[in-house]
XYZ file of N, CA and C in Angstrom:
774
model
N 0.837 -1.213 -0.033
C 0.057 -0.008 0.000
C 0.845 1.254 -0.017
N 0.588 2.203 -0.854
C 1.362 3.411 -0.859
C 0.543 4.706 -0.354
N 1.191 5.809 -0.273
C 0.533 6.960 0.334
C -0.693 7.391 -0.418
N -0.672 7.179 -1.784
C -1.807 7.644 -2.598
C -3.064 6.748 -2.322
N -2.875 5.554 -1.794
C -3.980 4.698 -1.598
C -4.602 4.746 -0.195
N -4.003 5.510 0.686
C -4.551 5.539 2.069
C -5.984 6.033 2.121
N -6.240 7.116 1.435
C -7.555 7.700 1.555
C -8.654 6.725 1.097
N -8.277 5.825 0.127
C -9.269 4.885 -0.413
C -9.275 3.583 0.286
N -8.359 3.432 1.255
C -8.188 2.160 1.878
C -9.316 1.765 2.858
N -10.034 2.705 3.302
C -11.094 2.403 4.334
C -10.426 2.078 5.607
N -11.159 1.341 6.406
C -10.676 0.936 7.725
C -9.471 -0.062 7.630
N -8.358 0.260 8.203
C -7.182 -0.621 8.087
C -7.389 -1.948 8.759
N -6.717 -2.918 8.312
C -6.758 -4.271 8.944
C -5.830 -4.339 10.105
N -6.410 -4.135 11.331
C -5.546 -4.102 12.509
C -6.267 -4.941 13.567
N -5.574 -5.334 14.619
C -6.172 -6.097 15.719
C -7.346 -5.376 16.372
N -8.286 -6.147 16.792
C -9.451 -5.496 17.439
C -9.353 -5.291 18.918
N -8.392 -6.004 19.541
C -8.213 -5.854 20.963
C -7.421 -4.567 21.285
N -7.711 -3.906 22.357
C -7.005 -2.655 22.731
C -5.745 -3.084 23.428
N -4.614 -2.515 22.979
C -3.322 -2.765 23.658
C -3.344 -2.192 25.073
N -2.568 -2.857 25.967
C -2.573 -2.477 27.357
C -1.289 -1.713 27.735
N -0.358 -1.523 26.809
C 0.952 -0.935 27.174
C 0.784 0.508 27.569
N 1.578 0.947 28.625
C 1.673 2.312 29.009
C 0.356 2.892 29.555
N -0.349 2.105 30.343
C -1.553 2.541 30.966
C -1.328 3.123 32.386
N -0.050 3.095 32.743
C 0.266 3.611 34.104
C 0.264 2.598 35.195
N -0.018 1.259 34.843
C -0.085 0.231 35.814
C 1.305 -0.043 36.365
N 1.368 -0.549 37.589
C 2.603 -0.908 38.273
C 3.352 -1.847 37.395
N 4.694 -1.707 37.100
C 5.449 -2.598 36.302
C 5.426 -4.044 36.791
N 5.261 -4.263 38.112
C 5.127 -5.602 38.638
C 3.953 -6.386 38.020
N 2.995 -5.647 37.541
C 1.799 -6.263 36.913
C 2.065 -6.514 35.447
N 3.260 -6.293 34.953
C 3.595 -6.654 33.559
C 3.428 -5.525 32.619
N 3.019 -4.353 33.039
C 2.803 -3.192 32.131
C 3.991 -2.217 32.298
N 4.632 -1.874 31.210
C 5.747 -0.966 31.212
C 5.318 0.437 31.486
N 5.911 1.101 32.498
C 5.583 2.507 32.759
C 6.802 3.382 32.446
N 7.762 2.853 31.727
C 8.958 3.653 31.418
C 8.746 4.825 30.567
N 7.678 4.839 29.765
C 7.330 5.938 28.890
C 6.015 6.485 29.301
N 5.990 7.597 30.101
C 4.690 8.093 30.596
C 3.738 8.327 29.429
N 2.455 8.033 29.622
C 1.488 8.252 28.540
C 1.305 9.756 28.269
N 1.784 10.595 29.130
C 1.685 12.046 28.989
C 2.750 12.679 28.104
N 3.802 11.880 27.742
C 4.857 12.442 26.908
C 4.416 12.778 25.595
N 4.698 14.026 25.161
C 4.214 14.519 23.831
C 5.332 15.082 22.994
N 6.366 15.654 23.545
C 7.429 16.298 22.849
C 8.744 15.565 22.991
N 9.224 15.006 21.925
C 10.379 14.137 21.890
C 11.445 14.818 21.012
N 12.626 14.923 21.547
C 13.769 15.594 20.844
C 14.877 14.622 20.533
N 15.355 14.634 19.291
C 16.580 13.936 18.909
C 17.681 14.910 18.718
N 18.809 14.691 19.263
C 19.975 15.620 19.083
C 21.268 14.839 18.862
N 22.194 15.519 18.189
C 23.501 14.916 18.132
C 24.357 15.360 19.328
N 25.652 15.075 19.330
C 26.442 15.379 20.467
C 26.853 16.896 20.516
N 26.495 17.672 19.509
C 26.782 19.083 19.522
C 28.186 19.434 19.616
N 29.015 18.674 18.937
C 30.509 18.873 18.995
C 30.839 20.214 18.477
N 30.099 20.679 17.507
C 30.435 21.961 16.873
C 30.194 23.122 17.801
N 29.296 22.943 18.765
C 29.024 24.073 19.746
C 29.659 23.796 21.116
N 29.843 22.537 21.405
C 30.387 22.251 22.726
C 29.494 22.561 23.877
N 28.211 22.498 23.676
C 27.304 22.877 24.762
C 26.282 21.825 25.033
N 26.616 20.573 24.906
C 25.626 19.491 25.054
C 24.836 19.578 26.348
N 25.538 19.729 27.431
C 24.927 19.716 28.771
C 23.993 20.894 28.913
N 24.441 22.073 28.511
C 23.546 23.259 28.618
C 22.349 23.167 27.689
N 22.563 22.627 26.519
C 21.508 22.446 25.520
C 20.359 21.507 26.100
N 20.721 20.378 26.521
C 19.709 19.408 26.957
C 18.985 19.936 28.207
N 19.702 20.619 29.020
C 19.050 21.202 30.222
C 18.032 22.239 29.783
N 18.379 23.111 28.812
C 17.410 24.108 28.345
C 16.230 23.481 27.659
N 16.449 22.385 26.853
C 15.350 21.787 26.182
C 14.375 21.143 27.150
N 14.912 20.486 28.212
C 14.030 19.912 29.224
C 13.233 21.049 29.962
N 13.947 22.132 30.201
C 13.280 23.264 30.945
C 12.193 23.849 30.103
N 12.321 23.815 28.788
C 11.236 24.304 27.895
C 10.066 23.420 27.741
N 10.207 22.148 28.175
C 9.007 21.281 28.113
C 9.224 19.971 27.327
N 10.413 19.714 26.807
C 10.688 18.432 26.137
C 10.513 17.302 27.139
N 9.842 16.276 26.733
C 9.583 15.141 27.613
C 10.647 14.093 27.542
N 11.216 13.884 26.322
C 12.181 12.798 26.163
C 13.263 13.369 25.232
N 14.555 13.150 25.540
C 15.609 13.497 24.592
C 16.423 12.246 24.311
N 16.580 12.040 23.013
C 17.353 10.906 22.494
C 18.690 11.420 21.933
N 19.766 10.877 22.360
C 21.093 11.149 21.730
C 21.218 10.258 20.505
N 21.297 10.861 19.336
C 21.479 10.126 18.082
C 22.639 10.732 17.316
N 23.756 10.108 17.368
C 24.973 10.638 16.717
C 25.823 9.481 16.181
N 25.815 9.259 14.919
C 26.568 8.074 14.386
C 28.060 8.344 14.338
N 28.453 9.532 14.611
C 29.893 9.914 14.451
C 30.664 9.749 15.750
N 30.022 9.396 16.854
C 30.755 9.237 18.112
C 30.951 7.795 18.443
N 32.014 7.548 19.193
C 32.328 6.170 19.618
C 31.544 5.834 20.917
N 31.569 4.532 21.236
C 30.756 4.100 22.390
C 31.192 4.718 23.671
N 32.434 4.905 23.901
C 32.927 5.510 25.219
C 32.392 6.901 25.354
N 32.454 7.709 24.228
C 31.998 9.056 24.231
C 30.500 9.127 24.419
N 29.824 8.185 23.770
C 28.324 8.159 23.897
C 27.955 7.901 25.346
N 28.590 6.942 26.031
C 28.278 6.719 27.420
C 28.567 7.915 28.276
N 29.566 8.672 28.017
C 29.887 9.851 28.781
C 28.776 10.873 28.570
N 28.322 11.079 27.359
C 27.274 12.057 27.064
C 25.923 11.597 27.640
N 25.725 10.322 27.666
C 24.473 9.753 28.188
C 24.389 10.025 29.673
N 25.576 10.017 30.345
C 25.540 10.299 31.815
C 25.157 11.770 32.034
N 25.586 12.656 31.154
C 25.286 14.079 31.251
C 23.721 14.210 30.943
N 23.273 13.476 29.983
C 21.867 13.519 29.585
C 20.975 13.022 30.704
N 21.421 11.880 31.329
C 20.659 11.272 32.423
C 20.560 12.275 33.588
N 21.629 12.930 33.957
C 21.607 13.918 35.093
C 20.640 15.030 34.771
N 20.675 15.522 33.562
C 19.682 16.598 33.222
C 18.254 16.091 33.282
N 18.022 14.930 32.742
C 16.683 14.326 32.821
C 16.175 14.208 34.206
N 17.034 13.686 35.085
C 16.610 13.493 36.432
C 16.364 14.801 37.161
N 17.120 15.845 36.879
C 16.844 17.161 37.447
C 15.464 17.707 37.098
N 15.036 17.360 35.916
C 13.791 17.878 35.453
C 12.640 16.893 35.506
N 12.892 15.656 35.950
C 11.902 14.644 36.014
C 11.394 14.201 34.679
N 12.335 14.109 33.662
C 12.020 13.737 32.321
C 12.797 12.394 31.953
N 12.671 12.086 30.680
C 13.264 10.797 30.228
C 14.321 11.023 29.196
N 15.163 10.028 28.970
C 16.207 10.109 27.937
C 16.254 8.771 27.234
N 16.839 8.804 26.017
C 16.729 7.614 25.150
C 18.031 7.351 24.395
N 18.254 6.056 24.123
C 19.363 5.630 23.304
C 18.775 5.156 22.010
N 19.582 5.428 20.961
C 19.157 5.030 19.601
C 19.948 3.820 19.037
N 19.316 2.811 18.554
C 19.959 1.732 17.829
C 20.655 0.640 18.657
N 21.590 1.113 19.559
C 22.465 0.136 20.170
C 21.978 -0.321 21.506
N 21.547 -1.576 21.546
C 21.034 -2.168 22.771
C 22.101 -2.255 23.877
N 23.323 -2.551 23.423
C 24.443 -2.658 24.381
C 24.631 -1.419 25.164
N 24.591 -0.246 24.430
C 24.749 1.018 25.050
C 23.538 1.325 25.973
N 22.323 0.992 25.485
C 21.154 1.156 26.279
C 21.220 0.380 27.609
N 21.750 -0.867 27.554
C 21.829 -1.741 28.652
C 22.861 -1.203 29.660
N 24.081 -0.827 29.142
C 25.139 -0.354 29.998
C 24.778 0.996 30.699
N 24.053 1.844 29.967
C 23.741 3.167 30.531
C 22.490 3.135 31.404
N 21.689 2.063 31.356
C 20.447 1.993 32.059
C 19.357 2.884 31.485
N 19.410 3.095 30.193
C 18.480 4.013 29.544
C 16.981 3.602 29.771
N 16.115 4.556 30.102
C 14.727 4.198 30.263
C 13.953 4.045 28.981
N 14.583 4.536 27.875
C 13.856 4.459 26.581
C 14.907 4.011 25.516
N 14.534 3.042 24.624
C 15.395 2.581 23.595
C 14.629 2.627 22.277
N 15.262 3.167 21.270
C 14.554 3.338 19.937
C 15.325 2.559 18.849
N 14.539 1.918 17.948
C 15.112 1.123 16.857
C 14.411 1.397 15.593
N 15.114 1.156 14.485
C 14.540 1.267 13.199
C 14.088 -0.065 12.622
N 13.485 -0.108 11.444
C 12.995 -1.286 10.893
C 14.072 -2.347 10.568
N 15.250 -1.883 10.298
C 16.385 -2.825 9.977
C 17.366 -3.018 11.127
N 16.994 -2.541 12.325
C 17.807 -2.739 13.453
C 17.447 -4.007 14.211
N 17.891 -4.114 15.407
C 17.581 -5.253 16.264
C 16.081 -5.544 16.344
N 15.581 -6.739 16.169
C 14.163 -7.025 16.303
C 13.652 -6.692 17.657
N 12.355 -6.268 17.676
C 11.757 -5.828 18.983
C 11.944 -6.921 20.018
N 11.564 -8.183 19.668
C 11.631 -9.282 20.640
C 13.048 -9.459 21.196
N 14.043 -9.320 20.365
C 15.426 -9.479 20.785
C 15.799 -8.285 21.674
N 15.395 -7.113 21.308
C 15.681 -5.934 22.221
C 15.078 -6.106 23.577
N 13.769 -6.603 23.590
C 13.151 -6.861 24.884
C 13.829 -7.933 25.714
N 14.363 -8.948 25.058
C 15.006 -10.017 25.735
C 16.324 -9.450 26.371
N 17.033 -8.565 25.716
C 18.254 -7.999 26.175
C 17.980 -6.979 27.352
N 17.005 -6.123 27.164
C 16.753 -4.956 28.060
C 15.813 -5.255 29.195
N 14.966 -6.258 29.036
C 14.042 -6.637 30.092
C 12.861 -5.683 30.104
N 12.000 -5.845 31.184
C 10.803 -5.128 31.329
C 10.934 -3.598 31.511
N 11.965 -3.150 32.322
C 11.928 -1.721 32.713
C 12.011 -0.744 31.535
N 12.679 -1.110 30.457
C 12.947 -0.185 29.355
C 11.712 -0.068 28.460
N 11.390 1.134 27.999
C 10.401 1.338 26.977
C 11.089 1.296 25.633
N 10.501 0.519 24.670
C 11.084 0.346 23.381
C 10.180 0.944 22.261
N 10.807 1.781 21.496
C 10.075 2.400 20.392
C 10.569 1.962 18.990
N 9.778 2.100 17.969
C 10.084 1.609 16.639
C 9.678 2.619 15.566
N 10.536 2.867 14.584
C 10.219 3.720 13.533
C 9.338 3.004 12.512
N 8.357 3.697 11.843
C 7.512 3.081 10.833
C 7.434 4.078 9.677
N 7.404 3.538 8.469
C 7.409 4.414 7.286
C 6.266 4.056 6.283
N 5.535 2.960 6.581
C 4.446 2.553 5.670
C 3.236 2.067 6.499
N 2.111 1.948 5.821
C 0.925 1.449 6.495
C 1.125 0.055 7.074
N 1.807 -0.807 6.328
C 2.044 -2.174 6.789
C 2.929 -2.150 8.048
N 3.854 -1.274 8.093
C 4.764 -1.216 9.315
C 3.992 -0.589 10.471
N 3.071 0.261 10.265
C 2.269 0.794 11.331
C 1.397 -0.352 11.931
N 0.751 -1.107 11.077
C -0.045 -2.214 11.547
C 0.794 -3.215 12.316
N 2.053 -3.445 11.826
C 2.880 -4.363 12.525
C 3.230 -3.849 13.887
N 3.492 -2.526 14.036
C 3.821 -1.924 15.313
C 2.684 -2.021 16.259
N 1.423 -1.875 15.759
C 0.234 -2.033 16.645
C 0.169 -3.455 17.163
N 0.417 -4.416 16.282
C 0.369 -5.792 16.718
C 1.425 -6.114 17.736
N 2.562 -5.449 17.646
C 3.662 -5.688 18.609
C 3.418 -4.918 19.959
N 2.537 -4.037 19.986
C 2.374 -3.195 21.185
C 1.429 -3.879 22.155
N 1.754 -3.810 23.405
C 0.971 -4.386 24.488
C 0.902 -5.883 24.436
N 1.836 -6.552 23.870
C 1.794 -7.997 23.845
C 0.677 -8.606 23.041
N 0.244 -7.894 21.946
C -0.837 -8.430 21.207
C -0.462 -9.724 20.376
N 0.844 -9.950 20.211
C 1.295 -11.136 19.605
C 2.341 -11.795 20.498
N 2.765 -12.962 20.191
C 3.756 -13.646 20.994
C 5.086 -12.967 20.896
N 5.243 -12.022 19.910
C 6.519 -11.255 19.820
C 6.453 -10.127 20.823
N 5.404 -9.367 20.900
C 5.108 -8.414 21.924
C 6.322 -7.444 22.246
N 6.056 -6.610 23.182
C 7.125 -5.790 23.804
C 7.399 -4.385 23.284
N 6.527 -3.938 22.360
C 6.759 -2.558 21.846
C 5.906 -1.590 22.672
N 6.503 -0.430 22.980
C 5.842 0.534 23.860
C 5.321 1.792 23.123
N 5.951 2.103 21.947
C 5.490 3.278 21.197
C 6.076 3.096 19.783
N 5.524 3.856 18.825
C 6.131 3.848 17.505
C 6.061 5.297 16.946
N 6.887 5.530 15.945
C 7.034 6.845 15.286
C 6.596 6.655 13.799
N 6.009 7.660 13.272
C 5.508 7.662 11.909
C 6.151 8.798 11.043
N 6.879 8.439 9.989
C 7.513 9.458 9.254
C 8.570 8.903 8.273
N 9.389 9.833 7.713
C 9.349 11.266 7.880
C 8.185 11.943 7.222
N 7.425 12.837 7.946
C 6.313 13.452 7.330
C 6.700 14.347 6.173
N 7.776 15.118 6.401
C 8.389 15.923 5.334
C 9.891 15.443 5.237
N 10.484 15.660 4.060
C 11.855 15.386 3.844
C 12.740 16.114 4.873
N 13.765 15.436 5.341
C 14.667 16.057 6.333
C 16.111 15.626 6.126
N 17.025 16.565 6.264
C 18.461 16.139 6.149
C 18.952 15.208 7.188
N 18.222 15.042 8.294
C 18.644 14.086 9.310
C 18.375 12.674 8.884
N 17.586 12.442 7.863
C 17.319 11.152 7.279
C 17.564 11.190 5.802
N 18.806 11.328 5.302
C 19.069 11.419 3.899
C 18.650 10.145 3.132
N 18.051 10.356 2.028
C 17.596 9.223 1.192
C 16.241 8.611 1.539
N 15.699 9.105 2.616
C 14.375 8.619 3.128
C 13.301 9.493 2.591
N 12.443 8.960 1.681
C 11.376 9.716 1.121
C 10.358 10.129 2.164
N 9.777 11.385 1.956
C 8.726 11.817 2.853
C 7.495 11.035 2.656
N 6.783 10.756 3.714
C 5.555 9.926 3.602
C 4.344 10.818 3.598
N 4.456 12.060 3.994
C 3.336 13.026 3.930
C 2.328 12.821 5.041
N 1.338 13.789 5.105
C 0.393 13.719 6.179
C -0.608 12.586 6.048
N -0.787 11.991 4.827
C -1.659 10.868 4.733
C -1.341 9.722 5.667
N -0.021 9.506 5.797
C 0.382 8.314 6.692
C 0.079 8.677 8.177
N 0.164 9.949 8.511
C -0.214 10.373 9.855
C -1.655 10.068 10.082
N -2.535 10.484 9.146
C -3.903 10.202 9.267
C -4.206 8.672 9.325
N -3.416 7.929 8.612
C -3.620 6.478 8.554
C -3.293 5.899 9.972
N -2.216 6.406 10.537
C -1.809 5.885 11.911
C -2.883 6.183 12.887
N -3.451 7.409 12.816
C -4.446 7.834 13.841
C -5.691 6.920 13.690
N -6.094 6.607 12.458
C -7.228 5.717 12.223
C -6.939 4.279 12.605
N -5.682 3.822 12.314
C -5.316 2.470 12.648
C -5.311 2.187 14.143
N -4.850 3.202 14.920
C -4.864 3.081 16.393
C -6.331 3.030 16.897
N -7.149 3.936 16.353
C -8.556 3.941 16.784
C -9.241 2.616 16.435
N -8.955 2.077 15.195
C -9.528 0.825 14.813
C -9.116 -0.340 15.676
N -7.931 -0.232 16.269
C -7.359 -1.302 17.142
C -7.920 -1.129 18.579
N -8.728 -0.151 18.788
C -9.283 0.100 20.136
C -8.374 0.879 21.023
N -7.279 1.418 20.495
C -6.377 2.180 21.289
C -6.628 3.633 21.223
N -5.910 4.382 22.067
C -5.944 5.819 22.102
C -4.495 6.379 22.232
N -4.403 7.660 22.206
C -3.022 8.231 22.369
C -2.463 7.883 23.767
N -3.384 7.650 24.712
C -2.914 7.305 26.104
C -2.484 5.828 26.151
N -3.264 4.953 25.503
C -2.951 3.530 25.712
C -1.957 3.006 24.676
N -1.849 3.726 23.490
C -0.933 3.259 22.460
C -0.244 4.463 21.908
N 0.828 4.957 22.595
C 1.495 6.187 22.162
C 2.140 6.037 20.803
N 2.026 7.115 19.972
C 2.763 7.122 18.746
C 3.099 8.572 18.450
N 4.129 8.787 17.683
C 4.664 10.152 17.417
C 4.834 10.340 15.940
N 4.489 11.574 15.456
C 4.845 11.919 14.080
C 6.227 12.499 14.093
N 7.022 12.233 13.091
C 8.402 12.661 13.008
C 8.807 13.073 11.598
N 9.736 14.001 11.459
C 10.313 14.316 10.122
C 9.937 15.678 9.629
N 10.882 16.600 9.775
C 10.706 17.935 9.207
C 9.638 18.817 9.937
N 9.271 18.433 11.130
C 8.226 19.136 11.836
C 8.831 20.304 12.564
N 8.179 21.472 12.454
C 8.677 22.681 13.173
C 7.453 23.499 13.540
N 7.694 24.704 14.050
C 6.537 25.591 14.508
C 5.667 26.027 13.305
N 6.254 26.010 12.148
C 5.477 26.424 10.992
C 4.536 25.393 10.443
N 4.734 24.146 10.752
C 3.860 23.123 10.178
C 3.229 22.181 11.232
N 3.558 22.387 12.497
C 3.129 21.413 13.488
C 1.620 21.376 13.618
N 0.943 22.529 13.297
C -0.562 22.490 13.348
C -1.101 21.521 12.365
N -0.479 21.406 11.179
C -0.900 20.433 10.155
C -0.843 19.053 10.660
N 0.223 18.764 11.390
C 0.421 17.422 11.937
C -0.651 17.095 12.983
N -0.899 18.083 13.859
C -1.920 17.887 14.854
C -3.317 17.666 14.210
N -3.643 18.472 13.195
C -4.892 18.335 12.518
C -5.021 16.971 11.863
N -3.913 16.408 11.404
C -3.916 15.021 10.825
C -4.165 13.994 11.831
N -4.089 14.258 13.077
C -4.358 13.240 14.116
C -3.236 12.906 15.117
N -2.084 13.586 14.965
C -0.948 13.256 15.849
C -1.084 14.190 17.099
N -0.974 13.534 18.274
C -0.934 14.279 19.515
C 0.475 14.340 20.096
N 1.419 13.699 19.462
C 2.804 13.668 19.932
C 3.687 13.910 18.694
N 4.853 14.549 18.933
C 5.767 14.793 17.811
C 7.199 14.524 18.237
N 8.060 14.217 17.258
C 9.496 14.110 17.463
C 10.068 15.214 16.593
N 10.940 16.000 17.141
C 11.610 17.127 16.379
C 13.104 16.995 16.548
N 13.743 17.652 15.592
C 15.207 17.742 15.631
C 15.590 19.212 15.460
N 15.693 19.695 14.261
C 16.171 21.033 13.931
C 15.311 22.181 14.571
N 13.996 21.871 14.766
C 13.123 22.890 15.378
C 13.610 23.364 16.709
N 14.396 22.480 17.433
C 14.927 22.916 18.706
C 16.513 22.975 18.600
N 17.147 21.972 17.960
C 18.572 22.001 17.955
C 19.225 23.244 17.231
N 18.461 23.792 16.243
C 18.935 24.965 15.574
C 18.348 26.274 16.079
N 17.541 26.202 17.067
C 16.871 27.405 17.628
C 17.922 28.201 18.437
N 17.853 29.566 18.379
C 18.773 30.380 19.217
C 18.404 30.207 20.722
N 17.111 29.856 20.998
C 16.710 29.722 22.360
C 15.930 28.410 22.416
N 16.634 27.326 22.772
C 15.983 25.981 22.787
C 14.784 25.870 23.717
N 14.939 26.485 24.867
C 13.788 26.441 25.821
C 12.548 27.099 25.271
N 12.686 28.218 24.622
C 11.561 28.962 24.002
C 11.026 28.168 22.858
N 11.883 27.595 22.100
C 11.395 26.787 20.900
C 10.584 25.619 21.417
N 11.018 24.895 22.466
C 10.307 23.797 23.011
C 8.968 24.255 23.571
N 8.969 25.347 24.288
C 7.734 25.855 24.896
C 6.700 26.187 23.774
N 7.135 26.813 22.702
C 6.207 27.142 21.599
C 5.630 25.974 20.939
N 6.423 24.911 20.746
C 5.903 23.686 20.143
C 4.882 23.017 21.059
N 5.216 23.049 22.319
C 4.333 22.355 23.302
C 3.004 23.204 23.396
N 3.094 24.487 23.276
C 1.924 25.266 23.341
C 0.954 24.959 22.182
N 1.521 24.673 20.985
C 0.749 24.376 19.809
C 0.120 23.047 19.968
N 0.880 22.065 20.539
C 0.273 20.715 20.821
C -0.926 20.909 21.865
N -0.701 21.711 22.856
C -1.767 21.973 23.833
C -3.036 22.520 23.210
N -2.814 23.501 22.249
C -3.927 24.146 21.630
C -4.678 23.114 20.697
N -3.912 22.250 20.106
C -4.559 21.180 19.254
C -5.342 20.192 20.066
N -4.933 19.971 21.326
C -5.610 19.021 22.120
C -6.837 19.603 22.812
N -6.969 20.879 22.779
C -8.083 21.504 23.511
C -9.363 21.514 22.687
């Protein structure tokens, strides 16, 4: 199925049972609470080597309202990543927020990351869950209708593979942070919103985020398409005032939810 066929697709073929992941239940009961259902603004950033202000930047972003910050930088070695993650963890704990590791389960395990994110060609969700155990929240990137439906099936233990806590949909618009990845457009965001509803889920019980080229100039379109949560990069990393940029994005999400 491609983007042009979403509008004509009707109700997507998704599970009818409502996923139970992230309902706020005690982890001892088997439900992961590592990713609060209230998280709406997710930031991905590199190590900011060109500025040398990683600690100050993540602190400002959290202060502005970012709920989760993921360190995603393919140019750094494992030792440096662990050092930066310690800085990120300290900032997150000061603000009562979350931090995430991208791709590498070994780094996530060693650092004790509360959130771990993988792509379609990375470690399988079941394998990541086996390595990281119950405490970690695991997220997955999706780029097609079929991948969205697969993510829904993996969420809340709806299949024997189970173990997925959230998924991302995109890139909505083309972005230099994902070179070579074609934009999926707003139609896929609308599809995700309908697919979650058809599965009996809500933004609270089955969290998903729109990602890719989202900024203050177009975030309203994403919200109108059905996304209540977003992942951003340049909208905050390139802002002269990261805290103000985060606050403005969050205010737009708040307005869309009202």
